[in-house]
CSV table of N, CA and C in Angstrom, one decimal:
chain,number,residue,atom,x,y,z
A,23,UNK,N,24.5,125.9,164.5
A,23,UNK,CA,23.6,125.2,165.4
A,23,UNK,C,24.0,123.7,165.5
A,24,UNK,N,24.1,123.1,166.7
A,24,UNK,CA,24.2,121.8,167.0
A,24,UNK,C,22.7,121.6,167.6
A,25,UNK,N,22.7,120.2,167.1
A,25,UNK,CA,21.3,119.5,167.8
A,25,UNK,C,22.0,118.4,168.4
A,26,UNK,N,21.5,118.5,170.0
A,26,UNK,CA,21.8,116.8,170.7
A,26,UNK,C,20.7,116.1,171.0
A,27,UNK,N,21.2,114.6,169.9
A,27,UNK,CA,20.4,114.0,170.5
A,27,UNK,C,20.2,112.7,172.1
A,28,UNK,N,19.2,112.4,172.4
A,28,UNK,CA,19.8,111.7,173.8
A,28,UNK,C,18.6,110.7,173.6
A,29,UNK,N,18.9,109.5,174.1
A,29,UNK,CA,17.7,108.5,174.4
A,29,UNK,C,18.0,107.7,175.6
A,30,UNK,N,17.0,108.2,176.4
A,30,UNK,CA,17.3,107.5,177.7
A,30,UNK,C,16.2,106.0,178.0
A,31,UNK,N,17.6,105.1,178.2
A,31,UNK,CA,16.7,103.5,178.4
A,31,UNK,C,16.2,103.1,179.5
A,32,UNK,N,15.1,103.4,179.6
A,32,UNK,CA,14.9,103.0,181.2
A,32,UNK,C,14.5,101.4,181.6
A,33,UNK,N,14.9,101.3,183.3
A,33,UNK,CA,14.4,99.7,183.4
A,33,UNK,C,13.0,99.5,183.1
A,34,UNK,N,12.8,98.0,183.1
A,34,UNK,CA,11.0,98.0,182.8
A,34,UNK,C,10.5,98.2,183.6
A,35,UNK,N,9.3,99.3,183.4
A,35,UNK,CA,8.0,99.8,184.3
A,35,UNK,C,8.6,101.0,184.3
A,36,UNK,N,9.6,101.5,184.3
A,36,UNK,CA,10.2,103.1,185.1
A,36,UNK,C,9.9,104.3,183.9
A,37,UNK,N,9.8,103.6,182.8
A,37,UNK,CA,9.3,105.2,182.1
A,37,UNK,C,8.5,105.9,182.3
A,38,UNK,N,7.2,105.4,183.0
A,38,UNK,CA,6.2,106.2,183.5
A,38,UNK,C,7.0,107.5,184.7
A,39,UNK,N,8.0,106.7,185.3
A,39,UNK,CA,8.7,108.0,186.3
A,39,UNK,C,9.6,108.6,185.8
A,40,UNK,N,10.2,108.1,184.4
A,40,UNK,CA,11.3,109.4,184.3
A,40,UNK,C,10.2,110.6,183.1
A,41,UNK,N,9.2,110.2,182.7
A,41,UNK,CA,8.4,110.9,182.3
A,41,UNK,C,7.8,112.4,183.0
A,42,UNK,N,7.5,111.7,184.8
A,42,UNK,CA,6.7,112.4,185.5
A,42,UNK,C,8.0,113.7,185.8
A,43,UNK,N,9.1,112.9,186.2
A,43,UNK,CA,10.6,113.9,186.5
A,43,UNK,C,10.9,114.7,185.5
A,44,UNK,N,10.4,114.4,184.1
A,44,UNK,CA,10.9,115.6,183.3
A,44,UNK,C,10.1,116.5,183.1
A,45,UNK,N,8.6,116.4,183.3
A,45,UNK,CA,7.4,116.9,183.6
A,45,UNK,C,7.0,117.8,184.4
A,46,UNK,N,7.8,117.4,185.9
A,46,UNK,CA,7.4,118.2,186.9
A,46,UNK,C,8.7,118.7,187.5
A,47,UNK,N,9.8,118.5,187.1
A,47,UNK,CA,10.8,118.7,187.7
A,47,UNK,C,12.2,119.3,186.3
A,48,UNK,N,12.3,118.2,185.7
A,48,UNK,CA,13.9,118.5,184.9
A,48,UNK,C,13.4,119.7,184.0
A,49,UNK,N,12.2,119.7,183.3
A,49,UNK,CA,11.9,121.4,182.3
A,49,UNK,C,12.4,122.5,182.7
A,50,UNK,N,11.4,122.4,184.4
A,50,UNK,CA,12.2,123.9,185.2
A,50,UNK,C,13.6,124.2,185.1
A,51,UNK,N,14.6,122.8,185.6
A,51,UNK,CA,15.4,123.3,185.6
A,51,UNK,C,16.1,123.6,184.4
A,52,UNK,N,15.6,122.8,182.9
A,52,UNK,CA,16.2,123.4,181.8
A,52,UNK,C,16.0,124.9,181.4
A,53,UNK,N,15.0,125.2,181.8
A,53,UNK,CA,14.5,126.9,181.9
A,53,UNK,C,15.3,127.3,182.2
A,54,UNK,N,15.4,127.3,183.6
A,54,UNK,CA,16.5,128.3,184.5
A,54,UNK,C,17.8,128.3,184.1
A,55,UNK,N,18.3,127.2,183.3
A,55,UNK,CA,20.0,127.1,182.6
A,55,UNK,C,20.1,127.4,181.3
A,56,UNK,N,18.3,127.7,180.6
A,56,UNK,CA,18.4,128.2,178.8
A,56,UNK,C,19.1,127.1,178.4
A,57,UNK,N,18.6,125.7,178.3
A,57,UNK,CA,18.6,124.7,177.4
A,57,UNK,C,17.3,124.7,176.9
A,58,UNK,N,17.7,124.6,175.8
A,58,UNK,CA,16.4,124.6,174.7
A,58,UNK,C,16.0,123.4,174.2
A,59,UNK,N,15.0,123.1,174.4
A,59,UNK,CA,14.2,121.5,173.9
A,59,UNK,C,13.9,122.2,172.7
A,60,UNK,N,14.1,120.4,171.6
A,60,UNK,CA,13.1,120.7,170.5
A,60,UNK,C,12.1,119.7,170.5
A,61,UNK,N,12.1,118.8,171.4
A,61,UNK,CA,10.8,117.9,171.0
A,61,UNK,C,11.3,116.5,172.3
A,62,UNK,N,10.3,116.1,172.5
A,62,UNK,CA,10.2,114.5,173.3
A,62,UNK,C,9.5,113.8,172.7
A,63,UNK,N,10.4,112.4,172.8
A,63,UNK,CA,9.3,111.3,172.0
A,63,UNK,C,9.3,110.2,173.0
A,64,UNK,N,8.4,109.2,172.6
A,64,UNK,CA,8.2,107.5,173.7
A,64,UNK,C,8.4,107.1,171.8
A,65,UNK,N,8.6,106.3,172.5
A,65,UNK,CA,8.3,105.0,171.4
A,65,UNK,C,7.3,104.1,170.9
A,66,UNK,N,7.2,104.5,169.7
A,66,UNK,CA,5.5,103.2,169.8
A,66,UNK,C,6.2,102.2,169.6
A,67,UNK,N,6.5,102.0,168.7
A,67,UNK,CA,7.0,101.1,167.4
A,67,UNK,C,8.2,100.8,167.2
A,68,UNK,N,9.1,99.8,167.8
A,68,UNK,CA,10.8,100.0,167.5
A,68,UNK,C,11.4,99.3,168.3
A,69,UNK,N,12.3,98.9,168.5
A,69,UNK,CA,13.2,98.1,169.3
A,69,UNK,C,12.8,98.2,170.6
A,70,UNK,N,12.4,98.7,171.5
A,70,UNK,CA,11.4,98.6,172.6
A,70,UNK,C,10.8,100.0,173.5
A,71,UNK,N,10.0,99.9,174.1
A,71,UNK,CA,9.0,101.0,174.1
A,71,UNK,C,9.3,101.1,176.0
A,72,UNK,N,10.4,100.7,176.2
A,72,UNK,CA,11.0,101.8,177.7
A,72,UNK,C,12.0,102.7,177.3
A,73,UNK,N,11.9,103.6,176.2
A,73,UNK,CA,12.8,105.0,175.7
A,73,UNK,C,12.4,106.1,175.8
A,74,UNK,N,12.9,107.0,176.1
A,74,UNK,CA,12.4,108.6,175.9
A,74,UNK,C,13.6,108.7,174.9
A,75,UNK,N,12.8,109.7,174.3
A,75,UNK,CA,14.3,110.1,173.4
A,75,UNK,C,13.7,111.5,173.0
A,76,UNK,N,14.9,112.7,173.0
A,76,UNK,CA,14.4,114.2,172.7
A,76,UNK,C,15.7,114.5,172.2
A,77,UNK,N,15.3,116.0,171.7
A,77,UNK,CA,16.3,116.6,171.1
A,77,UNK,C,16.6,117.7,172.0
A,78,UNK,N,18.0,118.2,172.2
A,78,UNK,CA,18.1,119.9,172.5
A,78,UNK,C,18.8,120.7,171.5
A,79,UNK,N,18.8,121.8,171.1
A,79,UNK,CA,19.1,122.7,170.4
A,79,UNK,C,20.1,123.7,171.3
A,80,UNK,N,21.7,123.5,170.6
A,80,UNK,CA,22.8,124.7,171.0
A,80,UNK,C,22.8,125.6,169.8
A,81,UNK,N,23.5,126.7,170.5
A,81,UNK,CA,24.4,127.3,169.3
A,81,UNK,C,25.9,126.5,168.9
A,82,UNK,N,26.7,126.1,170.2
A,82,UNK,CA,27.9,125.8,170.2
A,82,UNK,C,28.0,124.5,170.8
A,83,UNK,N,28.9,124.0,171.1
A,83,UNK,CA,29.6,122.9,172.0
A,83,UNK,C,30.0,123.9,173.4
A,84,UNK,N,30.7,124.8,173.3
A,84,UNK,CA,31.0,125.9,174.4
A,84,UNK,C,29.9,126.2,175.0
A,85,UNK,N,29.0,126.2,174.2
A,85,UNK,CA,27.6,126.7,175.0
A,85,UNK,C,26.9,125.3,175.8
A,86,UNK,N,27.0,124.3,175.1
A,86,UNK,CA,26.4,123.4,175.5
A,86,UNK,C,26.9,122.5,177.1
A,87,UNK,N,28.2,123.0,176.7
A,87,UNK,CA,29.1,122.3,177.9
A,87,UNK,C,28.9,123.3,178.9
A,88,UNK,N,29.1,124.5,179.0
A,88,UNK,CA,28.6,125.6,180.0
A,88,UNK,C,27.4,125.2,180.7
A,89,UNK,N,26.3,125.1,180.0
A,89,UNK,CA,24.6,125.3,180.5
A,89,UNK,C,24.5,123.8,181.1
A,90,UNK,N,24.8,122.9,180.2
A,90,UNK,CA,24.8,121.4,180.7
A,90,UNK,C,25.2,120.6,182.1
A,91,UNK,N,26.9,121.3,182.1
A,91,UNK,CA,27.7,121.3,183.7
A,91,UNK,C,26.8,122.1,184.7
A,92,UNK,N,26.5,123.3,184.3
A,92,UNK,CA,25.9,124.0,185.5
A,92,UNK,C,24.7,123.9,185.9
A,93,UNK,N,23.9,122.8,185.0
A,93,UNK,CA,22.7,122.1,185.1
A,93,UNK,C,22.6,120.9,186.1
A,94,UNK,N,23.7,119.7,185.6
A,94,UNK,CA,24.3,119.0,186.3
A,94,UNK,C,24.2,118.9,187.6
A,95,UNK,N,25.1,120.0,188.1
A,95,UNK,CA,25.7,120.0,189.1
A,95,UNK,C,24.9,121.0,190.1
A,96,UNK,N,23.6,121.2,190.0
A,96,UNK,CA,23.2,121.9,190.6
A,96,UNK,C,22.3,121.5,191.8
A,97,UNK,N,22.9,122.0,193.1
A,97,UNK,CA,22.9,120.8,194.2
A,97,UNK,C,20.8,120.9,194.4
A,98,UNK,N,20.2,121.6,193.6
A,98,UNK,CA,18.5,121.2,193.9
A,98,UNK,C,18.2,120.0,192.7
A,99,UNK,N,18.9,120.1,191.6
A,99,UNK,CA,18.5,119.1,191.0
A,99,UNK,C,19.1,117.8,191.1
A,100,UNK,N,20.1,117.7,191.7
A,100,UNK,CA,20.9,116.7,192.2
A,100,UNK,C,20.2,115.5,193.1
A,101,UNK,N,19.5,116.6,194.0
A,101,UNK,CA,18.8,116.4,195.1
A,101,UNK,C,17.7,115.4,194.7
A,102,UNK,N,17.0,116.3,193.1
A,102,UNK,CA,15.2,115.8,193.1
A,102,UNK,C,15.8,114.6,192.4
A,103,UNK,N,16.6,114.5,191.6
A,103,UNK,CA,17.0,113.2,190.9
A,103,UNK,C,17.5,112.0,191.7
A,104,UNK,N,18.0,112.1,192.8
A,104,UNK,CA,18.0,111.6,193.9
A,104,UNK,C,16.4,110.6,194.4
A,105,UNK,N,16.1,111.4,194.7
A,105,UNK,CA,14.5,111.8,195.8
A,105,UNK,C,14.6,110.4,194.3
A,106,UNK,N,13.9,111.1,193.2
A,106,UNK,CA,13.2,110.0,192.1
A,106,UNK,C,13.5,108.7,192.0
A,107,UNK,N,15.1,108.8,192.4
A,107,UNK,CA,15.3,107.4,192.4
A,107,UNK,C,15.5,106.6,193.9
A,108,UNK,N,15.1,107.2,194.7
A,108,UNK,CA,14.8,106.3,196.1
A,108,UNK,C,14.5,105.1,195.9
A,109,UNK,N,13.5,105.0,195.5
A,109,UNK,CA,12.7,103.5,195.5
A,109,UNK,C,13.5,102.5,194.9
A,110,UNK,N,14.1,102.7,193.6
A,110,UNK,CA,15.0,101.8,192.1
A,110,UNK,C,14.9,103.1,191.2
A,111,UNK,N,16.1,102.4,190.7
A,111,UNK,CA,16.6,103.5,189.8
A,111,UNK,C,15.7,103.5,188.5
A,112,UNK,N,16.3,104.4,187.1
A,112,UNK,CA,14.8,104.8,186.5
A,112,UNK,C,15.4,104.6,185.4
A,113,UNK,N,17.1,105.0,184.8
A,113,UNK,CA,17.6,104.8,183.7
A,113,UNK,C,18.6,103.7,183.9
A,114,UNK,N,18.3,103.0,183.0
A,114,UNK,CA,19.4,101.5,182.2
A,114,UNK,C,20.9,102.2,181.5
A,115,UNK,N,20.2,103.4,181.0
A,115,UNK,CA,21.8,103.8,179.7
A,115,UNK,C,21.3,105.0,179.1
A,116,UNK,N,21.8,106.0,179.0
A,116,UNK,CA,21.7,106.8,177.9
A,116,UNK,C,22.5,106.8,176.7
A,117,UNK,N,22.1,107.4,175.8
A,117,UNK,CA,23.1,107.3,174.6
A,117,UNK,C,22.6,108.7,174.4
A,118,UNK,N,23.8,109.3,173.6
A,118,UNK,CA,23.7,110.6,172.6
A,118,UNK,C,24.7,111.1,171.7
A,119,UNK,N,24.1,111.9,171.1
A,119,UNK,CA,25.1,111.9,169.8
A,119,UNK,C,24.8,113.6,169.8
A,120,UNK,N,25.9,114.4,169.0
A,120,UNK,CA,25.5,115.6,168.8
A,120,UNK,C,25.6,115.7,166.9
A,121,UNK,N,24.5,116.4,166.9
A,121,UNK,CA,24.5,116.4,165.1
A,121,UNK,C,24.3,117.7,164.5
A,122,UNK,N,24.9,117.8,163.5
A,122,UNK,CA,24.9,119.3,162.7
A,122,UNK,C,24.2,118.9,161.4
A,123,UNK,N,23.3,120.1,161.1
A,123,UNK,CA,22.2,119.9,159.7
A,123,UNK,C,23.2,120.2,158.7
A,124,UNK,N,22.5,119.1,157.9
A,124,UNK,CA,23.3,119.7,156.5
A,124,UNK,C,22.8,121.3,155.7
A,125,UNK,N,23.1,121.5,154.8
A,125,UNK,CA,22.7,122.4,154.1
A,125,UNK,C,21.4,122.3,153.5
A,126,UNK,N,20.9,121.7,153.5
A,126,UNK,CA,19.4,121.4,152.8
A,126,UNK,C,18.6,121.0,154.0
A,127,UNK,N,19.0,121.1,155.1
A,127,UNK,CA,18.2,120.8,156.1
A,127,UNK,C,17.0,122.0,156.5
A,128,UNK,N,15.7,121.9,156.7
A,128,UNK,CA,14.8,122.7,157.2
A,128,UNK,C,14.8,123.2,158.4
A,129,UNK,N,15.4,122.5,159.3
A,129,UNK,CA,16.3,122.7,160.4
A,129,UNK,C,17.5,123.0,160.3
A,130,UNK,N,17.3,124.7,160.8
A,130,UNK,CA,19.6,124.9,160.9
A,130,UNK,C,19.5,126.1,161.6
């Protein structure tokens, strides 16, 4: 199992809309590609509170690159990510890392 982590920086004020897009829009399409969430967080407390930051859960890297590209590139979601950002855009930077549990992990 690989866990990816991702934290997306949004400009100020816009985390309320990349919230509502993952809400009403990006879940479906993680459904339809079998990417597996393990959790979403905001930030209370920490270096600044325009982050979303979540985990997803693979089996593989092969797997992850497969479902990810064809998520990507999928000309309806292309579209709604578009549409969201008409007005100003919503993300500053993402960062992510992919991590494997150790052996003592409660997670594996």
């Amino acid at each position: 199992m690989i866990v990816e982590l991702r934290i997306y920086h949004c400009l100020p004020g816009r985390l309320p809309a990349l919230l509502e897009r993952f809400r009403s829009t990006t879940l479906d399409y993680f459904a339809q590609y079998g990417i597996e969430q393990i959790g979403f967080w905001t930030t209370q407390v920490g270096e600044s509170n325009h982050t979303l930051t979540y985990l997803l859960r693979w089996e593989s890297m092969a797997e992850r690159d497969a479902r990810w590209s064809a998520f990507q590139h999928d000309s309806g979601w292309v579209e709604k990510r578009t549409e969201s950002e008409r007005e100003k855009p919503i993300v500053a930077q993402i960062e992510n890392s992919f991590l494997s549990p150790t052996d003592f992990s409660a997670l594996r």
